[in-house]
Tab-separated table of C-alpha atoms in Angstrom:
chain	number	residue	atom	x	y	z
A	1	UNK	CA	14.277	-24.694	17.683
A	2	UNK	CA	11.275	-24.315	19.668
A	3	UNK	CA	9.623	-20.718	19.896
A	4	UNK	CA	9.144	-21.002	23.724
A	5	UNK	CA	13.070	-21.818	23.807
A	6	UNK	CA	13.936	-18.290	22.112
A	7	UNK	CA	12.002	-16.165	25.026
A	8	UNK	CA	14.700	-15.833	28.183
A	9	UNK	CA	14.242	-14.147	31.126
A	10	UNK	CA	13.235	-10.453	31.636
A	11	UNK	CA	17.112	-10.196	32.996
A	12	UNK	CA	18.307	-10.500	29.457
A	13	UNK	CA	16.015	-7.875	28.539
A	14	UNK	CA	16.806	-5.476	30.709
A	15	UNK	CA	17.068	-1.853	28.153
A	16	UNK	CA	20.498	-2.186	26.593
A	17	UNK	CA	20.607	0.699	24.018
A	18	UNK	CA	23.941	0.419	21.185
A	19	UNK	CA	24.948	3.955	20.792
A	20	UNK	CA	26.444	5.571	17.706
A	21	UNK	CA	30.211	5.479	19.095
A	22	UNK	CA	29.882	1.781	19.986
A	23	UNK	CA	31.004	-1.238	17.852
A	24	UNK	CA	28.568	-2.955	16.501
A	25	UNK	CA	28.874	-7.052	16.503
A	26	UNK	CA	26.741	-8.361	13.937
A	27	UNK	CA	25.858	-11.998	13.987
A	28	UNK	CA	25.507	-13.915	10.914
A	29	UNK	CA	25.096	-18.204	10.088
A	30	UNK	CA	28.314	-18.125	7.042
A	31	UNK	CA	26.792	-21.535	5.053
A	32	UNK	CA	24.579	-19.813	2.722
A	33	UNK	CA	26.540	-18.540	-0.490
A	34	UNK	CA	26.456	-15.997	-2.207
A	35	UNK	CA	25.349	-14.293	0.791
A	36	UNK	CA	27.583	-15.530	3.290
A	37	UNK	CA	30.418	-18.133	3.803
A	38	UNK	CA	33.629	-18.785	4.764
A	39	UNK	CA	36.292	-17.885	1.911
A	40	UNK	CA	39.349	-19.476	0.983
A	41	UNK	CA	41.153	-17.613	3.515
A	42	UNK	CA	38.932	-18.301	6.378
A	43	UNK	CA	37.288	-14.983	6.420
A	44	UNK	CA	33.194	-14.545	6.547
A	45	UNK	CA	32.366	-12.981	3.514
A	46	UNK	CA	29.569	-13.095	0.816
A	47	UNK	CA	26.665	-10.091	-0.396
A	48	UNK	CA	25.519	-9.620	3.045
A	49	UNK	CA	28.874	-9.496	4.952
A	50	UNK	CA	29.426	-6.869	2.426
A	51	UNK	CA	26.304	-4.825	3.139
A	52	UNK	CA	26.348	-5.152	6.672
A	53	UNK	CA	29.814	-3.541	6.360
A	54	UNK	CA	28.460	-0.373	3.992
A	55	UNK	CA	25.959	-0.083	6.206
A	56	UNK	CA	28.220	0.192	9.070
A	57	UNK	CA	30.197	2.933	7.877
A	58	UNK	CA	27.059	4.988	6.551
A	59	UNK	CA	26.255	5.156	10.398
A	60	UNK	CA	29.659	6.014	10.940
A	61	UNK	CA	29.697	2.852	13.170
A	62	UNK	CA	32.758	0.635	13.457
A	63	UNK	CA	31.629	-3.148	13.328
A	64	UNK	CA	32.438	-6.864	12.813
A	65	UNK	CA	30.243	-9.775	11.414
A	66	UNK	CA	30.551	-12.756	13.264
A	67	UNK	CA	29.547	-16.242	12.095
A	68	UNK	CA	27.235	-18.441	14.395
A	69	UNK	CA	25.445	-21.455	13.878
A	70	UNK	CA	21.638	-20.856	12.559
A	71	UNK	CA	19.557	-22.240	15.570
A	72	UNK	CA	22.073	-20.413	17.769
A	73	UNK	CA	21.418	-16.958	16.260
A	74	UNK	CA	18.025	-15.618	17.697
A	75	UNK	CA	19.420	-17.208	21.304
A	76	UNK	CA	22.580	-15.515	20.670
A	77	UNK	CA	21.069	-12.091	20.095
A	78	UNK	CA	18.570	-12.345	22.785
A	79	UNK	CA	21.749	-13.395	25.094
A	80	UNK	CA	23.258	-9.970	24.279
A	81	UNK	CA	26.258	-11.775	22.701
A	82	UNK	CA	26.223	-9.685	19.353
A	83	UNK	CA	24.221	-6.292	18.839
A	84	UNK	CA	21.962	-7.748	15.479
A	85	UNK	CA	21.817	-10.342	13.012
A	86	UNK	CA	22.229	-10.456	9.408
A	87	UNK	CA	21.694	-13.741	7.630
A	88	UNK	CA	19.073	-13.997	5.171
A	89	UNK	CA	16.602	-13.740	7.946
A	90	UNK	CA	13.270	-13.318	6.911
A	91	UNK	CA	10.185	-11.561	8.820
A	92	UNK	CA	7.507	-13.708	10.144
A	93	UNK	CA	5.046	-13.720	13.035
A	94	UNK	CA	7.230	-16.183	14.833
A	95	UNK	CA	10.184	-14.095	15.162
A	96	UNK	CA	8.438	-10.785	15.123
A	97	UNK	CA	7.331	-12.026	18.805
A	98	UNK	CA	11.095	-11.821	20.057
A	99	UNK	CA	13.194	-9.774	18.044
A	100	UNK	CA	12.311	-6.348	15.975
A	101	UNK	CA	13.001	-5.781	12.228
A	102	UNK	CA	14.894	-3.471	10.638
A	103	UNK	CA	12.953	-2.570	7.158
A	104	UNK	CA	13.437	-5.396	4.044
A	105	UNK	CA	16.240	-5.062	2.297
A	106	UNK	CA	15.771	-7.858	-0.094
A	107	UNK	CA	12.877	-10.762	-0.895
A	108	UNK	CA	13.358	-14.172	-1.387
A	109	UNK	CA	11.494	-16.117	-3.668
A	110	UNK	CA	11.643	-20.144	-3.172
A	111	UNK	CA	11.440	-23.367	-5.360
A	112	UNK	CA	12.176	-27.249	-4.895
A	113	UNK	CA	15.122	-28.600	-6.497
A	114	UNK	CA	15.545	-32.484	-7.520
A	115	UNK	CA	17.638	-34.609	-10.066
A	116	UNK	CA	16.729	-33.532	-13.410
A	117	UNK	CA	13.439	-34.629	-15.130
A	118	UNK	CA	11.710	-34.972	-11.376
A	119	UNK	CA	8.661	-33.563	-11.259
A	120	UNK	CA	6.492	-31.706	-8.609
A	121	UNK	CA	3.550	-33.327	-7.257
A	122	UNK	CA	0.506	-32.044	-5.263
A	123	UNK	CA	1.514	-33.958	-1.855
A	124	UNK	CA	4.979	-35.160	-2.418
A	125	UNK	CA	3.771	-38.587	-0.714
A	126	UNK	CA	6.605	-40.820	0.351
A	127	UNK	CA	9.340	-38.202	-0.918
A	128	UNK	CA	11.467	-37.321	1.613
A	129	UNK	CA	12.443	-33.108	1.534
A	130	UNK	CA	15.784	-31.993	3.029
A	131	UNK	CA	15.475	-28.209	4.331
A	132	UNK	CA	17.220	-26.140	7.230
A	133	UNK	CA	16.160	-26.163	10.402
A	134	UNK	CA	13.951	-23.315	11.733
A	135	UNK	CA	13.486	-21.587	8.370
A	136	UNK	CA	10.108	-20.621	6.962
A	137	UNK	CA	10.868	-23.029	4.122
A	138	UNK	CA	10.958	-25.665	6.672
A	139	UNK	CA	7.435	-24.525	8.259
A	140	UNK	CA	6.432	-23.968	4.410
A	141	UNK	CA	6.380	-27.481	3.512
A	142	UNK	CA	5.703	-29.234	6.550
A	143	UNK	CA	1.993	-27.214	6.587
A	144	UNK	CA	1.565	-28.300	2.687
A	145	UNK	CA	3.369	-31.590	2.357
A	146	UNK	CA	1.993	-33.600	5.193
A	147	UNK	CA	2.150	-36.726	3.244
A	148	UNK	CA	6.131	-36.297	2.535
A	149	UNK	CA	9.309	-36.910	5.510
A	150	UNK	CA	10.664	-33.636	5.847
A	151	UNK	CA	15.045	-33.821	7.377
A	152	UNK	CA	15.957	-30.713	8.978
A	153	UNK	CA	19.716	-29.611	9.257
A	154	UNK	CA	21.473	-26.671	11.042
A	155	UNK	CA	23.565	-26.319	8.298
A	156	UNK	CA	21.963	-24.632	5.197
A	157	UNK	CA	24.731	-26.883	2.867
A	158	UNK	CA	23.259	-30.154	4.261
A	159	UNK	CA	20.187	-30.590	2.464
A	160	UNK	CA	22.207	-30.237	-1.197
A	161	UNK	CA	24.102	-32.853	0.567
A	162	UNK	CA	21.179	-35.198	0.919
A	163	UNK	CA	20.330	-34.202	-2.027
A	164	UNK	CA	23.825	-35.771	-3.745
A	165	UNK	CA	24.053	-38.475	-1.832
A	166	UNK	CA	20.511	-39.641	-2.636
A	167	UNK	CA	19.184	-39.768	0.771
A	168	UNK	CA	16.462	-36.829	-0.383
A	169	UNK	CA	14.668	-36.527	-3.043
A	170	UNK	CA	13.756	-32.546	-2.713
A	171	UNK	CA	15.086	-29.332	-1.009
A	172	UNK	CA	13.604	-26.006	-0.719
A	173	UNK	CA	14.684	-22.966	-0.389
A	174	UNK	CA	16.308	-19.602	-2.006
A	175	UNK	CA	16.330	-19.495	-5.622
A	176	UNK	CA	19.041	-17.714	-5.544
A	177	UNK	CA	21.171	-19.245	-3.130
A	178	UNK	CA	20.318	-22.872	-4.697
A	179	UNK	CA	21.487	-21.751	-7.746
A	180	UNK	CA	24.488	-20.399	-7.025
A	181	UNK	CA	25.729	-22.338	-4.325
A	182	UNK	CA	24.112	-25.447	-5.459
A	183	UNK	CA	23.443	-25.627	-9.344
A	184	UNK	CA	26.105	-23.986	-10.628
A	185	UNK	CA	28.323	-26.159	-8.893
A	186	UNK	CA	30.093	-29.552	-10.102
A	187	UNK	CA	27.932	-30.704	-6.992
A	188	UNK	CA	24.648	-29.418	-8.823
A	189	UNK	CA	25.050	-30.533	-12.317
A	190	UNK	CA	22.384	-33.773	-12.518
A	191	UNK	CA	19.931	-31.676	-10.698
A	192	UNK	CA	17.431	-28.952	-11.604
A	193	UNK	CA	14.342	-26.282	-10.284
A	194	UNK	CA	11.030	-28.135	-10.088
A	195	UNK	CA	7.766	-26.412	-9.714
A	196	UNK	CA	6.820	-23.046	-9.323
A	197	UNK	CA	8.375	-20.276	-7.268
A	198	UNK	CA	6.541	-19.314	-4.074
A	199	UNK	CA	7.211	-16.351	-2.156
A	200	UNK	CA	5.886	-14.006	0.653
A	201	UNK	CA	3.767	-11.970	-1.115
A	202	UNK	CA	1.553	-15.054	-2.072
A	203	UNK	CA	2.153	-16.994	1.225
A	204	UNK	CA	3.426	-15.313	5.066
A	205	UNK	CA	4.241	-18.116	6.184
A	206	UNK	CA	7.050	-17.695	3.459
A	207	UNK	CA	8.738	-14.502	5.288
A	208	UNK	CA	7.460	-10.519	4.560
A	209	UNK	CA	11.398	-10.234	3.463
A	210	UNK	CA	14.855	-10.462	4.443
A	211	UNK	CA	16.016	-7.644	7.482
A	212	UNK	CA	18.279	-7.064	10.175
A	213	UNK	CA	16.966	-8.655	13.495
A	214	UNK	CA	17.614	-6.838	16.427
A	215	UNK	CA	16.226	-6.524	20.153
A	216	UNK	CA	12.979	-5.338	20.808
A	217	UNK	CA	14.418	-2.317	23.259
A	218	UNK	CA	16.730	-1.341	20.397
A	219	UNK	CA	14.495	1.178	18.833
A	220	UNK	CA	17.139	3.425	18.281
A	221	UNK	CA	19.875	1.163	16.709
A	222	UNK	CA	16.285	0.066	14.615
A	223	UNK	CA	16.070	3.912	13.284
A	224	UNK	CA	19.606	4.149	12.575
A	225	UNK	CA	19.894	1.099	11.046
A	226	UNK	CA	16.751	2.289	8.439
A	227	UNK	CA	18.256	5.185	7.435
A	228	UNK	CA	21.689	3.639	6.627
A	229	UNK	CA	19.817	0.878	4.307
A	230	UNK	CA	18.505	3.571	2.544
A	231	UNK	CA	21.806	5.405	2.196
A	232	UNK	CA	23.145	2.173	0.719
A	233	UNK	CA	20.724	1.780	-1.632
A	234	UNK	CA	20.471	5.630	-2.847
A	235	UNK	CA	24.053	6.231	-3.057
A	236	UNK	CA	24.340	2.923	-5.707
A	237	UNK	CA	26.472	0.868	-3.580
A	238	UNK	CA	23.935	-1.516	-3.024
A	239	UNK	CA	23.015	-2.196	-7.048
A	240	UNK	CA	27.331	-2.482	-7.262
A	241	UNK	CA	27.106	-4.934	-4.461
A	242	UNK	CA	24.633	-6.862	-6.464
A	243	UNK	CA	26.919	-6.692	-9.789
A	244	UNK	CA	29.825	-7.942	-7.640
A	245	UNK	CA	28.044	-10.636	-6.112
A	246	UNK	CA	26.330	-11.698	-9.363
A	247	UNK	CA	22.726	-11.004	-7.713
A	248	UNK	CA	21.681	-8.379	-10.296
A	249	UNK	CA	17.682	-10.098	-10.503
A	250	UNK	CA	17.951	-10.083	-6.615
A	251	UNK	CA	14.156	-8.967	-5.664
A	252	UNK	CA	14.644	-5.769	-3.403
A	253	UNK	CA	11.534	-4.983	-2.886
């Protein structure tokens, strides 16, 4: 989605401040495992549904996470229809122009996957590169493989998809989240990393790091929310997070 299509009206932006005592309704896009999906039971759940909950109750803030498609959740937020958004989002100049950032609370670090033995060339020409929609992976390899036919899919499970079913020949995206909701899957098996890993730190256009996205006029929810990710993280139920989830290399910082 557009950048011009996130920016509504000054009437939506009217000061709306979330207050201690008030639930907070947390938005995230549940088709990116570990870190979020839909269990067996139906529920959203995953490393960041998780978090957002600890992080909830160091404020001493009741809340619920919510799942919402991925080009619906910046819209969705700027709507007023859920209070932030926590979804693997990453910080870039883009978004920094219509919604605020709590600090990082994780980094991701990126790299193409293929069928085993592929490898990674400089342009990718004629290769066709499944990615999700609206992601900095997506603007990632649409600025450095110009000569390649990049698919874009709401849906961050779609691009493994093409990926199986041989209509792409490359994704790329979360190391992490490839590997363990892609590769170490029955799904995953013929297929493999390729390439280097590229992150933020090397590249912006790759994200600064993975935050909480909130409304501009929400500085205070911004401050609370700061000092409850540290809380998280001091207290050592963020590292036993990580354990549970299986993301003990997850980059924090």
């Amino acid at each position: 989605m557009k950048l011009k299509h996130l920016i509504l009206t000054a009437s939506l932006l009217a000061p709306f401040t979330v207050h201690a005592a008030d639930k907070l309704v947390i938005a995230t896009d549940a088709t990116y495992p570990p870190f979020e999906y839909v269990d067996a039971s139906g529920k959203v759940a995953g490393f960041e549904v998780d978090f957002a909950y600890a992080v909830c109750k160091a404020m001493a803030t009741p809340c619920e996470v919510i799942n919402q498609p991925w080009d619906g959740l910046i819209p969705g937020l700027q709507a007023k229809k859920y209070d932030a958004i926590m979804s693997s989002m990453n910080i870039t100049d883009k978004r920094r122009q219509v919604v605020d950032f709590s600090k990082v609370y994780y980094l991701m670090q990126n790299r193409f996957v293929a069928r085993k033995g592929t490898q990674l060339t400089a342009d990718l020409k004629d290769k066709v590169i499944a990615v999700q929609t609206g992601t900095p992976q997506d603007s990632y390899v649409t600025q450095y493989f110009k000569a390649a036919s990049v698919k874009r899919y709401v849906n961050a499970q779609d691009p493994m998809l093409e990926l199986t079913s041989g209509r792409a020949d490359f994704t790329f995206g979360n190391t992490v989240q490839l590997q363990k909701g892609f590769l170490d899957t029955a799904a995953g098996k013929a297929f493999a990393f390729t390439g280097p890993v590229f992150d933020g730190r090397k590249d912006k256009i790759l994200g600064e790091g993975v935050a909480v996205a909130l409304r501009k006029q929400d500085g205070e929810l911004k401050q609370r929310l700061n000092k409850a990710i540290d809380q998280v993280k001091a207290s050592g139920e963020y590292a036993a997070l990580l354990k549970k989830h299986q993301l003990d290399g997850l980059l924090e910082d």
